[in-house]
GROMACS .gro file of C-alpha atoms in nm:
model
  455
    1LYS     CA    1   0.353   5.450  -1.607
    2ARG     CA    2   0.584   5.268  -1.370
    3PRO     CA    3   0.793   5.372  -1.069
    4PRO     CA    4   1.126   5.529  -1.169
    5THR     CA    5   1.457   5.346  -1.130
    6GLU     CA    6   1.715   5.478  -0.888
    7TYR     CA    7   2.090   5.440  -0.906
    8THR     CA    8   2.212   5.261  -0.593
    9ASN     CA    9   2.557   5.121  -0.654
   10THR     CA   10   2.801   4.983  -0.909
   11LEU     CA   11   2.824   4.604  -0.910
   12ARG     CA   12   3.176   4.486  -0.834
   13LYS     CA   13   3.358   4.156  -0.871
   14ASP     CA   14   3.663   3.992  -0.707
   15SER     CA   15   3.617   4.211  -0.398
   16PRO     CA   16   3.382   4.487  -0.272
   17THR     CA   17   3.621   4.743  -0.423
   18GLY     CA   18   3.725   4.536  -0.724
   19SER     CA   19   3.663   4.584  -1.093
   20VAL     CA   20   3.319   4.659  -1.231
   21LEU     CA   21   3.091   4.381  -1.352
   22THR     CA   22   3.054   4.445  -1.723
   23SER     CA   23   2.724   4.465  -1.911
   24THR     CA   24   2.830   4.163  -2.118
   25GLU     CA   25   2.884   3.954  -1.805
   26LEU     CA   26   2.554   4.070  -1.658
   27ASP     CA   27   2.359   4.004  -1.978
   28ARG     CA   28   2.468   3.640  -1.999
   29SER     CA   29   2.418   3.576  -1.628
   30TYR     CA   30   2.130   3.410  -1.448
   31VAL     CA   31   1.984   3.649  -1.190
   32HIS     CA   32   1.781   3.545  -0.885
   33THR     CA   33   1.653   3.770  -0.607
   34TYR     CA   34   1.519   3.674  -0.267
   35LYS     CA   35   1.417   3.840   0.057
   36ARG     CA   36   1.489   3.712   0.408
   37SER     CA   37   1.364   4.027   0.584
   38ASP     CA   38   1.313   4.396   0.517
   39VAL     CA   39   1.686   4.460   0.562
   40GLU     CA   40   1.818   4.133   0.420
   41GLN     CA   41   1.740   4.122   0.050
   42PHE     CA   42   1.985   3.971  -0.193
   43THR     CA   43   2.047   3.939  -0.563
   44VAL     CA   44   2.238   3.633  -0.684
   45VAL     CA   45   2.420   3.674  -1.016
   46PHE     CA   46   2.566   3.360  -1.169
   47ASP     CA   47   2.787   3.381  -1.478
   48PRO     CA   48   2.785   3.032  -1.640
   49VAL     CA   49   3.073   3.119  -1.873
   50THR     CA   50   3.321   3.184  -1.592
   51ALA     CA   51   3.130   2.962  -1.343
   52LYS     CA   52   3.126   3.245  -1.091
   53MET     CA   53   2.845   3.319  -0.848
   54ARG     CA   54   2.815   3.655  -0.675
   55VAL     CA   55   2.571   3.775  -0.412
   56TYR     CA   56   2.483   4.144  -0.373
   57ASP     CA   57   2.276   4.295  -0.093
   58ILE     CA   58   1.996   4.548  -0.141
   59GLU     CA   59   2.253   4.829  -0.149
   60GLY     CA   60   2.443   4.662  -0.432
   61ARG     CA   61   2.741   4.567  -0.215
   62LEU     CA   62   2.928   4.247  -0.303
   63ARG     CA   63   2.874   4.001  -0.016
   64TYR     CA   64   2.994   3.675  -0.171
   65GLU     CA   65   3.192   3.548  -0.468
   66SER     CA   66   3.245   3.177  -0.525
   67GLY     CA   67   3.603   3.063  -0.501
   68VAL     CA   68   3.700   3.390  -0.327
   69ALA     CA   69   3.528   3.500  -0.004
   70SER     CA   70   3.229   3.644   0.181
   71TRP     CA   71   3.223   4.002   0.311
   72ASP     CA   72   3.014   4.200   0.559
   73THR     CA   73   2.833   4.526   0.484
   74ASN     CA   74   3.152   4.723   0.559
   75GLY     CA   75   3.352   4.529   0.302
   76SER     CA   76   3.552   4.332   0.561
   77GLN     CA   77   3.617   3.968   0.475
   78ILE     CA   78   3.424   3.718   0.687
   79ALA     CA   79   3.551   3.392   0.543
   80ALA     CA   80   3.738   3.268   0.237
   81ASN     CA   81   3.592   2.986   0.029
   82SER     CA   82   3.693   2.745  -0.245
   83ASP     CA   83   3.339   2.670  -0.365
   84SER     CA   84   3.322   2.496  -0.703
   85LEU     CA   85   3.033   2.566  -0.938
   86SER     CA   86   3.108   2.294  -1.190
   87TYR     CA   87   2.746   2.171  -1.152
   88LEU     CA   88   2.626   2.489  -1.325
   89SER     CA   89   2.916   2.567  -1.559
   90GLY     CA   90   2.887   2.563  -1.938
   91LEU     CA   91   2.515   2.645  -1.938
   92THR     CA   92   2.308   2.932  -2.062
   93LYS     CA   93   2.094   3.129  -1.819
   94GLU     CA   94   1.783   2.965  -1.969
   95GLN     CA   95   1.915   2.626  -1.852
   96ILE     CA   96   1.918   2.727  -1.485
   97ALA     CA   97   1.633   2.753  -1.233
   98ALA     CA   98   1.638   2.861  -0.869
   99THR     CA   99   1.416   2.919  -0.568
  100SER     CA  100   1.488   3.029  -0.212
  101VAL     CA  101   1.358   2.870   0.109
  102ALA     CA  102   1.473   3.030   0.436
  103ASP     CA  103   1.857   3.031   0.433
  104ALA     CA  104   1.894   2.803   0.129
  105THR     CA  105   1.864   2.885  -0.240
  106PHE     CA  106   1.822   2.575  -0.457
  107PHE     CA  107   1.985   2.585  -0.802
  108VAL     CA  108   1.889   2.341  -1.078
  109ASN     CA  109   2.087   2.246  -1.386
  110LYS     CA  110   1.804   2.171  -1.630
  111THR     CA  111   2.032   1.959  -1.852
  112LYS     CA  112   2.156   1.730  -1.572
  113LYS     CA  113   1.989   1.391  -1.535
  114VAL     CA  114   1.937   1.278  -1.178
  115ARG     CA  115   2.109   0.949  -1.105
  116GLN     CA  116   2.090   0.680  -0.842
  117ASP     CA  117   2.386   0.657  -0.606
  118GLN     CA  118   2.536   0.316  -0.677
  119SER     CA  119   2.872   0.373  -0.514
  120THR     CA  120   2.795   0.145  -0.217
  121PRO     CA  121   2.513  -0.110  -0.169
  122SER     CA  122   2.255   0.017   0.080
  123ASN     CA  123   2.167  -0.160   0.406
  124PRO     CA  124   2.411  -0.451   0.349
  125ARG     CA  125   2.331  -0.778   0.525
  126PRO     CA  126   2.465  -1.134   0.490
  127ASN     CA  127   2.243  -1.417   0.375
  128GLU     CA  128   2.061  -1.487   0.700
  129GLY     CA  129   1.788  -1.714   0.831
  130LEU     CA  130   1.597  -1.764   1.153
  131ILE     CA  131   1.482  -2.080   1.335
  132TYR     CA  132   1.224  -2.000   1.603
  133VAL     CA  133   1.066  -2.239   1.856
  134LYS     CA  134   0.739  -2.065   1.937
  135LYS     CA  135   0.586  -2.327   2.166
  136ALA     CA  136   0.642  -2.682   2.289
  137ASP     CA  137   0.429  -2.982   2.391
  138TYR     CA  138   0.478  -3.334   2.520
  139SER     CA  139   0.563  -3.621   2.285
  140LYS     CA  140   0.649  -3.397   1.992
  141THR     CA  141   0.948  -3.383   1.757
  142TYR     CA  142   1.096  -3.057   1.627
  143LYS     CA  143   1.329  -3.073   1.329
  144ALA     CA  144   1.523  -2.806   1.138
  145THR     CA  145   1.728  -2.860   0.822
  146VAL     CA  146   1.973  -2.625   0.648
  147LEU     CA  147   2.004  -2.674   0.272
  148SER     CA  148   2.216  -2.523   0.000
  149ALA     CA  149   2.052  -2.292  -0.253
  150SER     CA  150   2.027  -2.588  -0.491
  151GLY     CA  151   1.846  -2.801  -0.230
  152THR     CA  152   2.129  -3.021  -0.103
  153VAL     CA  153   2.091  -3.105   0.268
  154LEU     CA  154   2.383  -2.958   0.462
  155SER     CA  155   2.286  -3.041   0.819
  156THR     CA  156   1.987  -3.134   1.034
  157GLY     CA  157   1.909  -3.077   1.402
  158SER     CA  158   1.613  -3.212   1.598
  159ASP     CA  159   1.473  -3.258   1.945
  160SER     CA  160   1.193  -3.479   2.085
  161THR     CA  161   1.005  -3.408   2.403
  162ARG     CA  162   0.898  -3.686   2.644
  163ASP     CA  163   0.541  -3.789   2.719
  164GLY     CA  164   0.504  -3.609   3.052
  165ALA     CA  165   0.454  -3.923   3.257
  166ASP     CA  166   0.697  -3.786   3.515
  167ALA     CA  167   0.690  -3.434   3.652
  168HIS     CA  168   1.051  -3.370   3.557
  169HIS     CA  169   0.957  -3.416   3.189
  170ALA     CA  170   0.823  -3.058   3.206
  171THR     CA  171   1.181  -2.938   3.156
  172ASP     CA  172   1.151  -3.062   2.797
  173LEU     CA  173   0.889  -2.793   2.730
  174ARG     CA  174   1.136  -2.508   2.758
  175THR     CA  175   1.156  -2.360   2.406
  176SER     CA  176   1.511  -2.245   2.480
  177THR     CA  177   1.610  -2.605   2.555
  178ILE     CA  178   1.474  -2.724   2.221
  179SER     CA  179   1.654  -2.446   2.032
  180LEU     CA  180   1.979  -2.529   2.214
  181THR     CA  181   1.951  -2.896   2.114
  182ILE     CA  182   1.881  -2.812   1.750
  183HIS     CA  183   2.166  -2.560   1.749
  184ASN     CA  184   2.415  -2.813   1.883
  185GLN     CA  185   2.313  -3.076   1.629
  186LEU     CA  186   2.341  -2.844   1.328
  187SER     CA  187   2.690  -2.908   1.197
  188LEU     CA  188   2.775  -2.621   0.964
  189THR     CA  189   3.124  -2.529   0.850
  190SER     CA  190   3.271  -2.192   0.755
  191PRO     CA  191   3.159  -1.951   0.619
  192PHE     CA  192   2.836  -2.040   0.801
  193VAL     CA  193   2.789  -1.873   1.138
  194LYS     CA  194   2.542  -1.996   1.402
  195LEU     CA  195   2.415  -1.749   1.662
  196LEU     CA  196   2.235  -1.863   1.976
  197ALA     CA  197   2.143  -1.643   2.274
  198ASP     CA  198   2.124  -1.774   2.629
  199GLU     CA  199   1.774  -1.878   2.735
  200GLN     CA  200   1.622  -1.765   2.404
  201PRO     CA  201   1.413  -1.978   2.167
  202PHE     CA  202   1.571  -1.870   1.838
  203ILE     CA  203   1.876  -1.946   1.625
  204VAL     CA  204   2.018  -1.715   1.359
  205ILE     CA  205   2.224  -1.862   1.076
  206GLU     CA  206   2.439  -1.639   0.856
  207ASN     CA  207   2.646  -1.691   0.544
  208PRO     CA  208   2.828  -1.389   0.395
  209LEU     CA  209   2.906  -1.570   0.068
  210ALA     CA  210   2.660  -1.838  -0.040
  211ASP     CA  211   2.283  -1.840  -0.023
  212PHE     CA  212   2.098  -2.120   0.156
  213ASN     CA  213   1.751  -2.235   0.263
  214ILE     CA  214   1.589  -2.349   0.586
  215ARG     CA  215   1.325  -2.621   0.621
  216VAL     CA  216   1.146  -2.701   0.947
  217ALA     CA  217   0.890  -2.957   1.062
  218ASP     CA  218   0.704  -3.033   1.384
  219ASP     CA  219   0.426  -3.264   1.504
  220THR     CA  220   0.178  -2.982   1.551
  221GLY     CA  221   0.109  -2.899   1.188
  222GLY     CA  222   0.369  -2.628   1.157
  223THR     CA  223   0.241  -2.415   1.445
  224SER     CA  224   0.530  -2.460   1.687
  225LEU     CA  225   0.859  -2.442   1.495
  226PHE     CA  226   0.921  -2.173   1.233
  227GLY     CA  227   1.201  -2.133   0.983
  228HIS     CA  228   1.237  -1.802   0.802
  229LYS     CA  229   1.473  -1.724   0.518
  230ASP     CA  230   1.439  -1.377   0.358
  231ALA     CA  231   1.065  -1.346   0.432
  232VAL     CA  232   0.791  -1.428   0.681
  233ALA     CA  233   0.419  -1.461   0.615
  234THR     CA  234   0.309  -1.242   0.905
  235PHE     CA  235   0.481  -1.023   1.161
  236THR     CA  236   0.347  -1.238   1.446
  237GLU     CA  237   0.564  -1.529   1.330
  238LEU     CA  238   0.876  -1.344   1.447
  239PRO     CA  239   1.013  -1.383   1.801
  240LYS     CA  240   0.987  -1.093   2.044
  241TYR     CA  241   1.365  -1.056   2.044
  242CYS     CA  242   1.640  -1.140   1.797
  243PHE     CA  243   2.000  -1.052   1.715
  244ASP     CA  244   2.077  -0.689   1.639
  245GLY     CA  245   2.054  -0.607   1.269
  246PHE     CA  246   1.862  -0.916   1.158
  247THR     CA  247   1.645  -0.807   0.866
  248VAL     CA  248   1.352  -0.984   0.703
  249GLN     CA  249   1.066  -0.908   0.467
  250VAL     CA  250   0.710  -0.938   0.596
  251ASN     CA  251   0.473  -1.052   0.325
  252GLY     CA  252   0.115  -0.935   0.306
  253ASP     CA  253  -0.119  -1.053   0.035
  254ASN     CA  254   0.064  -1.317  -0.171
  255GLN     CA  255  -0.100  -1.182  -0.488
  256LYS     CA  256   0.049  -0.834  -0.465
  257LYS     CA  257   0.361  -0.659  -0.342
  258GLU     CA  258   0.207  -0.327  -0.238
  259ASP     CA  259   0.158  -0.434   0.124
  260ASP     CA  260   0.497  -0.599   0.179
  261PHE     CA  261   0.742  -0.432   0.417
  262TYR     CA  262   1.080  -0.495   0.582
  263VAL     CA  263   1.175  -0.497   0.949
  264ARG     CA  264   1.511  -0.489   1.127
  265PHE     CA  265   1.568  -0.586   1.488
  266THR     CA  266   1.748  -0.318   1.688
  267GLY     CA  267   1.880  -0.404   2.032
  268SER     CA  268   2.025  -0.701   2.219
  269GLU     CA  269   1.905  -1.060   2.228
  270SER     CA  270   1.690  -0.993   2.534
  271THR     CA  271   1.578  -0.635   2.476
  272GLY     CA  272   1.502  -0.426   2.172
  273THR     CA  273   1.238  -0.376   1.905
  274TRP     CA  274   1.155  -0.457   1.546
  275LYS     CA  275   1.157  -0.144   1.331
  276GLU     CA  276   1.052  -0.084   0.973
  277CYS     CA  277   1.348  -0.049   0.738
  278PRO     CA  278   1.439  -0.049   0.368
  279ALA     CA  279   1.509  -0.363   0.170
  280PRO     CA  280   1.854  -0.506   0.251
  281SER     CA  281   2.135  -0.569   0.007
  282ARG     CA  282   2.238  -0.934   0.012
  283PRO     CA  283   2.564  -1.082  -0.124
  284ASN     CA  284   2.554  -1.060  -0.506
  285ALA     CA  285   2.217  -0.877  -0.485
  286ALA     CA  286   2.292  -0.509  -0.429
  287ILE     CA  287   2.007  -0.264  -0.369
  288TYR     CA  288   2.043   0.115  -0.367
  289HIS     CA  289   1.831   0.360  -0.170
  290SER     CA  290   2.000   0.696  -0.233
  291LEU     CA  291   2.014   0.967  -0.496
  292GLU     CA  292   2.350   1.078  -0.628
  293SER     CA  293   2.399   1.418  -0.464
  294SER     CA  294   2.620   1.553  -0.741
  295THR     CA  295   2.331   1.521  -0.989
  296MET     CA  296   2.071   1.675  -0.758
  297PRO     CA  297   2.011   2.050  -0.714
  298HIS     CA  298   2.286   2.234  -0.528
  299THR     CA  299   2.233   2.505  -0.270
  300LEU     CA  300   2.365   2.848  -0.186
  301ARG     CA  301   2.341   2.886   0.192
  302GLN     CA  302   2.376   3.183   0.421
  303ASN     CA  303   2.555   3.080   0.739
  304ASP     CA  304   2.516   3.205   1.094
  305ASP     CA  305   2.814   3.439   1.054
  306GLU     CA  306   2.647   3.591   0.742
  307SER     CA  307   2.894   3.423   0.508
  308PHE     CA  308   2.773   3.219   0.209
  309THR     CA  309   2.864   2.874   0.081
  310PHE     CA  310   2.765   2.687  -0.234
  311GLY     CA  311   2.774   2.311  -0.271
  312VAL     CA  312   2.602   1.972  -0.272
  313GLU     CA  313   2.345   1.866  -0.015
  314THR     CA  314   2.271   1.539   0.159
  315TRP     CA  315   1.940   1.424   0.017
  316GLY     CA  316   1.720   1.185   0.210
  317GLU     CA  317   1.751   0.815   0.130
  318ARG     CA  318   1.477   0.554   0.120
  319LYS     CA  319   1.421   0.441   0.479
  320ALA     CA  320   1.137   0.196   0.423
  321GLY     CA  321   1.025  -0.049   0.156
  322ASP     CA  322   1.168  -0.115  -0.188
  323GLU     CA  323   1.112  -0.018  -0.550
  324ASP     CA  324   0.765  -0.174  -0.548
  325THR     CA  325   0.633  -0.011  -0.232
  326ASN     CA  326   0.840   0.308  -0.217
  327PRO     CA  327   0.986   0.382  -0.561
  328PHE     CA  328   1.236   0.651  -0.649
  329PRO     CA  329   1.076   0.982  -0.753
  330SER     CA  330   0.990   1.014  -1.121
  331PHE     CA  331   1.274   1.262  -1.181
  332LEU     CA  332   1.524   0.974  -1.150
  333ASP     CA  333   1.707   0.935  -1.485
  334ASN     CA  334   1.536   1.254  -1.606
  335GLU     CA  335   1.612   1.625  -1.602
  336ILE     CA  336   1.453   1.860  -1.349
  337THR     CA  337   1.309   2.155  -1.540
  338ASP     CA  338   1.200   2.381  -1.254
  339VAL     CA  339   1.221   2.414  -0.877
  340PHE     CA  340   0.970   2.595  -0.656
  341PHE     CA  341   0.824   2.617  -0.306
  342HIS     CA  342   0.454   2.560  -0.243
  343ARG     CA  343   0.260   2.506   0.080
  344ASN     CA  344   0.561   2.407   0.288
  345ARG     CA  345   0.696   2.163   0.031
  346LEU     CA  346   0.988   2.186  -0.208
  347GLY     CA  347   0.872   2.099  -0.558
  348PHE     CA  348   1.033   1.988  -0.884
  349LEU     CA  349   0.902   1.959  -1.238
  350SER     CA  350   1.031   1.673  -1.451
  351GLY     CA  351   0.878   1.556  -1.777
  352GLU     CA  352   0.501   1.548  -1.727
  353ASN     CA  353   0.528   1.510  -1.349
  354VAL     CA  354   0.521   1.744  -1.054
  355ILE     CA  355   0.703   1.610  -0.749
  356PHE     CA  356   0.676   1.747  -0.394
  357SER     CA  357   0.902   1.672  -0.100
  358GLU     CA  358   0.777   1.553   0.236
  359THR     CA  359   0.606   1.835   0.423
  360ALA     CA  360   0.862   2.058   0.600
  361SER     CA  361   1.138   1.811   0.507
  362PHE     CA  362   1.267   1.961   0.184
  363PHE     CA  363   1.544   1.707   0.120
  364ASN     CA  364   1.332   1.394   0.142
  365PHE     CA  365   1.148   1.255  -0.163
  366PHE     CA  366   1.062   0.911  -0.022
  367ARG     CA  367   0.779   0.787   0.196
  368THR     CA  368   0.884   0.743   0.558
  369THR     CA  369   0.673   0.428   0.598
  370VAL     CA  370   0.496   0.190   0.361
  371ARG     CA  371   0.255   0.064   0.624
  372SER     CA  372   0.019   0.359   0.565
  373LEU     CA  373  -0.007   0.668   0.345
  374LEU     CA  374   0.061   0.978   0.555
  375ASP     CA  375  -0.067   1.328   0.480
  376THR     CA  376   0.294   1.451   0.499
  377ASP     CA  377   0.424   1.196   0.247
  378VAL     CA  378   0.583   1.291  -0.083
  379ILE     CA  379   0.359   1.364  -0.382
  380ASP     CA  380   0.441   1.258  -0.738
  381VAL     CA  381   0.165   1.309  -0.995
  382ALA     CA  382   0.150   1.344  -1.372
  383VAL     CA  383  -0.063   1.589  -1.568
  384SER     CA  384  -0.340   1.446  -1.782
  385ASN     CA  385  -0.375   1.563  -2.141
  386ASP     CA  386  -0.442   1.412  -2.485
  387SER     CA  387  -0.097   1.521  -2.600
  388VAL     CA  388   0.249   1.520  -2.444
  389SER     CA  389   0.285   1.818  -2.211
  390LEU     CA  390   0.638   1.860  -2.079
  391LEU     CA  391   0.616   2.086  -1.776
  392LYS     CA  392   0.864   2.372  -1.766
  393LYS     CA  393   0.740   2.629  -1.515
  394ALA     CA  394   0.541   2.634  -1.191
  395VAL     CA  395   0.381   2.948  -1.045
  396SER     CA  396   0.199   2.977  -0.712
  397PHE     CA  397  -0.103   3.205  -0.700
  398SER     CA  398  -0.434   3.225  -0.511
  399GLU     CA  399  -0.337   2.920  -0.297
  400GLN     CA  400  -0.310   2.715  -0.616
  401LEU     CA  401  -0.024   2.607  -0.836
  402LEU     CA  402  -0.017   2.672  -1.209
  403LEU     CA  403   0.188   2.420  -1.409
  404LEU     CA  404   0.299   2.536  -1.751
  405SER     CA  405   0.410   2.365  -2.069
  406ASP     CA  406   0.470   2.534  -2.404
  407THR     CA  407   0.115   2.464  -2.520
  408ALA     CA  408  -0.097   2.396  -2.210
  409GLN     CA  409  -0.157   2.519  -1.858
  410PHE     CA  410  -0.263   2.295  -1.568
  411ASN     CA  411  -0.404   2.381  -1.229
  412LEU     CA  412  -0.294   2.181  -0.924
  413THR     CA  413  -0.540   2.197  -0.636
  414ALA     CA  414  -0.585   2.032  -0.298
  415GLY     CA  415  -0.799   2.061   0.013
  416THR     CA  416  -0.709   2.244   0.330
  417LEU     CA  417  -0.382   2.052   0.327
  418LEU     CA  418  -0.170   1.949   0.032
  419THR     CA  419  -0.173   1.569   0.074
  420PRO     CA  420  -0.114   1.269  -0.155
  421SER     CA  421  -0.477   1.162  -0.125
  422GLU     CA  422  -0.631   1.501  -0.202
  423VAL     CA  423  -0.406   1.648  -0.469
  424ALA     CA  424  -0.558   1.690  -0.816
  425VAL     CA  425  -0.425   1.823  -1.146
  426GLY     CA  426  -0.659   1.943  -1.418
  427LEU     CA  427  -0.618   2.106  -1.758
  428SER     CA  428  -0.687   2.480  -1.730
  429THR     CA  429  -0.613   2.645  -2.066
  430THR     CA  430  -0.428   2.567  -2.390
  431TYR     CA  431  -0.239   2.880  -2.486
  432GLU     CA  432   0.094   2.866  -2.665
  433THR     CA  433   0.342   3.055  -2.450
  434ASP     CA  434   0.708   3.151  -2.457
  435LEU     CA  435   0.848   3.014  -2.134
  436SER     CA  436   1.194   3.153  -2.197
  437VAL     CA  437   1.034   3.455  -2.029
  438SER     CA  438   0.946   3.361  -1.673
  439PRO     CA  439   0.574   3.392  -1.586
  440VAL     CA  440   0.485   3.657  -1.328
  441SER     CA  441   0.215   3.621  -1.063
  442SER     CA  442   0.033   3.936  -0.957
  443GLY     CA  443  -0.267   3.909  -0.730
  444THR     CA  444  -0.514   3.666  -0.883
  445SER     CA  445  -0.351   3.677  -1.229
  446VAL     CA  446  -0.050   3.522  -1.393
  447PHE     CA  447   0.110   3.701  -1.687
  448LEU     CA  448   0.259   3.487  -1.965
  449ALA     CA  449   0.461   3.588  -2.269
  450GLN     CA  450   0.369   3.492  -2.625
  451ASP     CA  451   0.581   3.501  -2.937
  452LYS     CA  452   0.394   3.716  -3.190
  453GLY     CA  453   0.664   3.694  -3.457
  454ALA     CA  454   0.842   3.986  -3.623
  455SER     CA  455   0.696   4.329  -3.550
   0.00000   0.00000   0.00000
């Protein structure tokens, strides 16, 4: 036996008193329910044929219709809208997935491949180099040369300190004096730009068109004058201050790229800090750090005035590292097959991978730093099986997550916290299931449908 059904209301469309939603329209629609509180429970009905989304409250009253308006419980219009649902149009209800988190309901088009946003190069910077006088000594020569990308010498600047026989020779040991002399002797024509700050021991050279190189030499075995173009060996080789926006890669182990990172100076020439940043785009070498929002899941949001809106979201971009140290999530150039919420993370299934957002930051799928692996960082792991197992459904139960393919079931576990270092995925069972019927979690069990053939 089961509890009886009770007639509550007739579902309307176009307005709270409009025409009745037909059984044909309802049968072809994707239906999602969610609960914000005991009094705020909603049913979302999306008709992919007409590309119309409607929201009904627990009493069956129409509260929102895309492209029309939102209404309150009395049927009075709150706000009109022109929301477009082209992201979900032309699908069947089996090609749509949704989950609700707080005031947002995430909708996934299972046939849409996620793309990289290549509309504008990310973090654009000119070709830039740095000449830095770290220390000075008597009777030493400091020389800096700017060369073309092919190695042709374009200009050279140098300075030699005196022997210190007289007390006034100590003025030669000012690193800012040496940098000023080198700067004045470097004869570079447009489009080169030379930047020199007052009383500072560094020179920045920029070229927005052509690449170039810097070569330096000193009489102390390369420990006093440094020239950096694109990368530095260690962070300590950089000056305390620099020009705002100057960006450079810091190399770690020369044999691997996993410990490389990028820093950008933020501030003025005499105050500011170096901060970790993503790889810069240079002239003729564009780099992209964002996902194309139109190909990512869209959201239905309930606003403060109780109206609803549907549309694209701003997804977090890569803010540190590059494709080697902080790659795009594995759903890039693939379809997302399910969306879910688990242990304060938004999760996606794509291919054989399960991908979690940063903890409590549901729109970010990149690491926030590449210097260390944080417990809150994104998680992207693949299931392990002797055959291809394309994941299609995820179900939370008993503090675990069940990942389902058509022929296998996997159990994702973690410790007290769900972290990148503790997450594990293991094969649980190998039942053939019909995932066109959504699995249902009840207590410590999950019920799955099987196709038994004709009755």
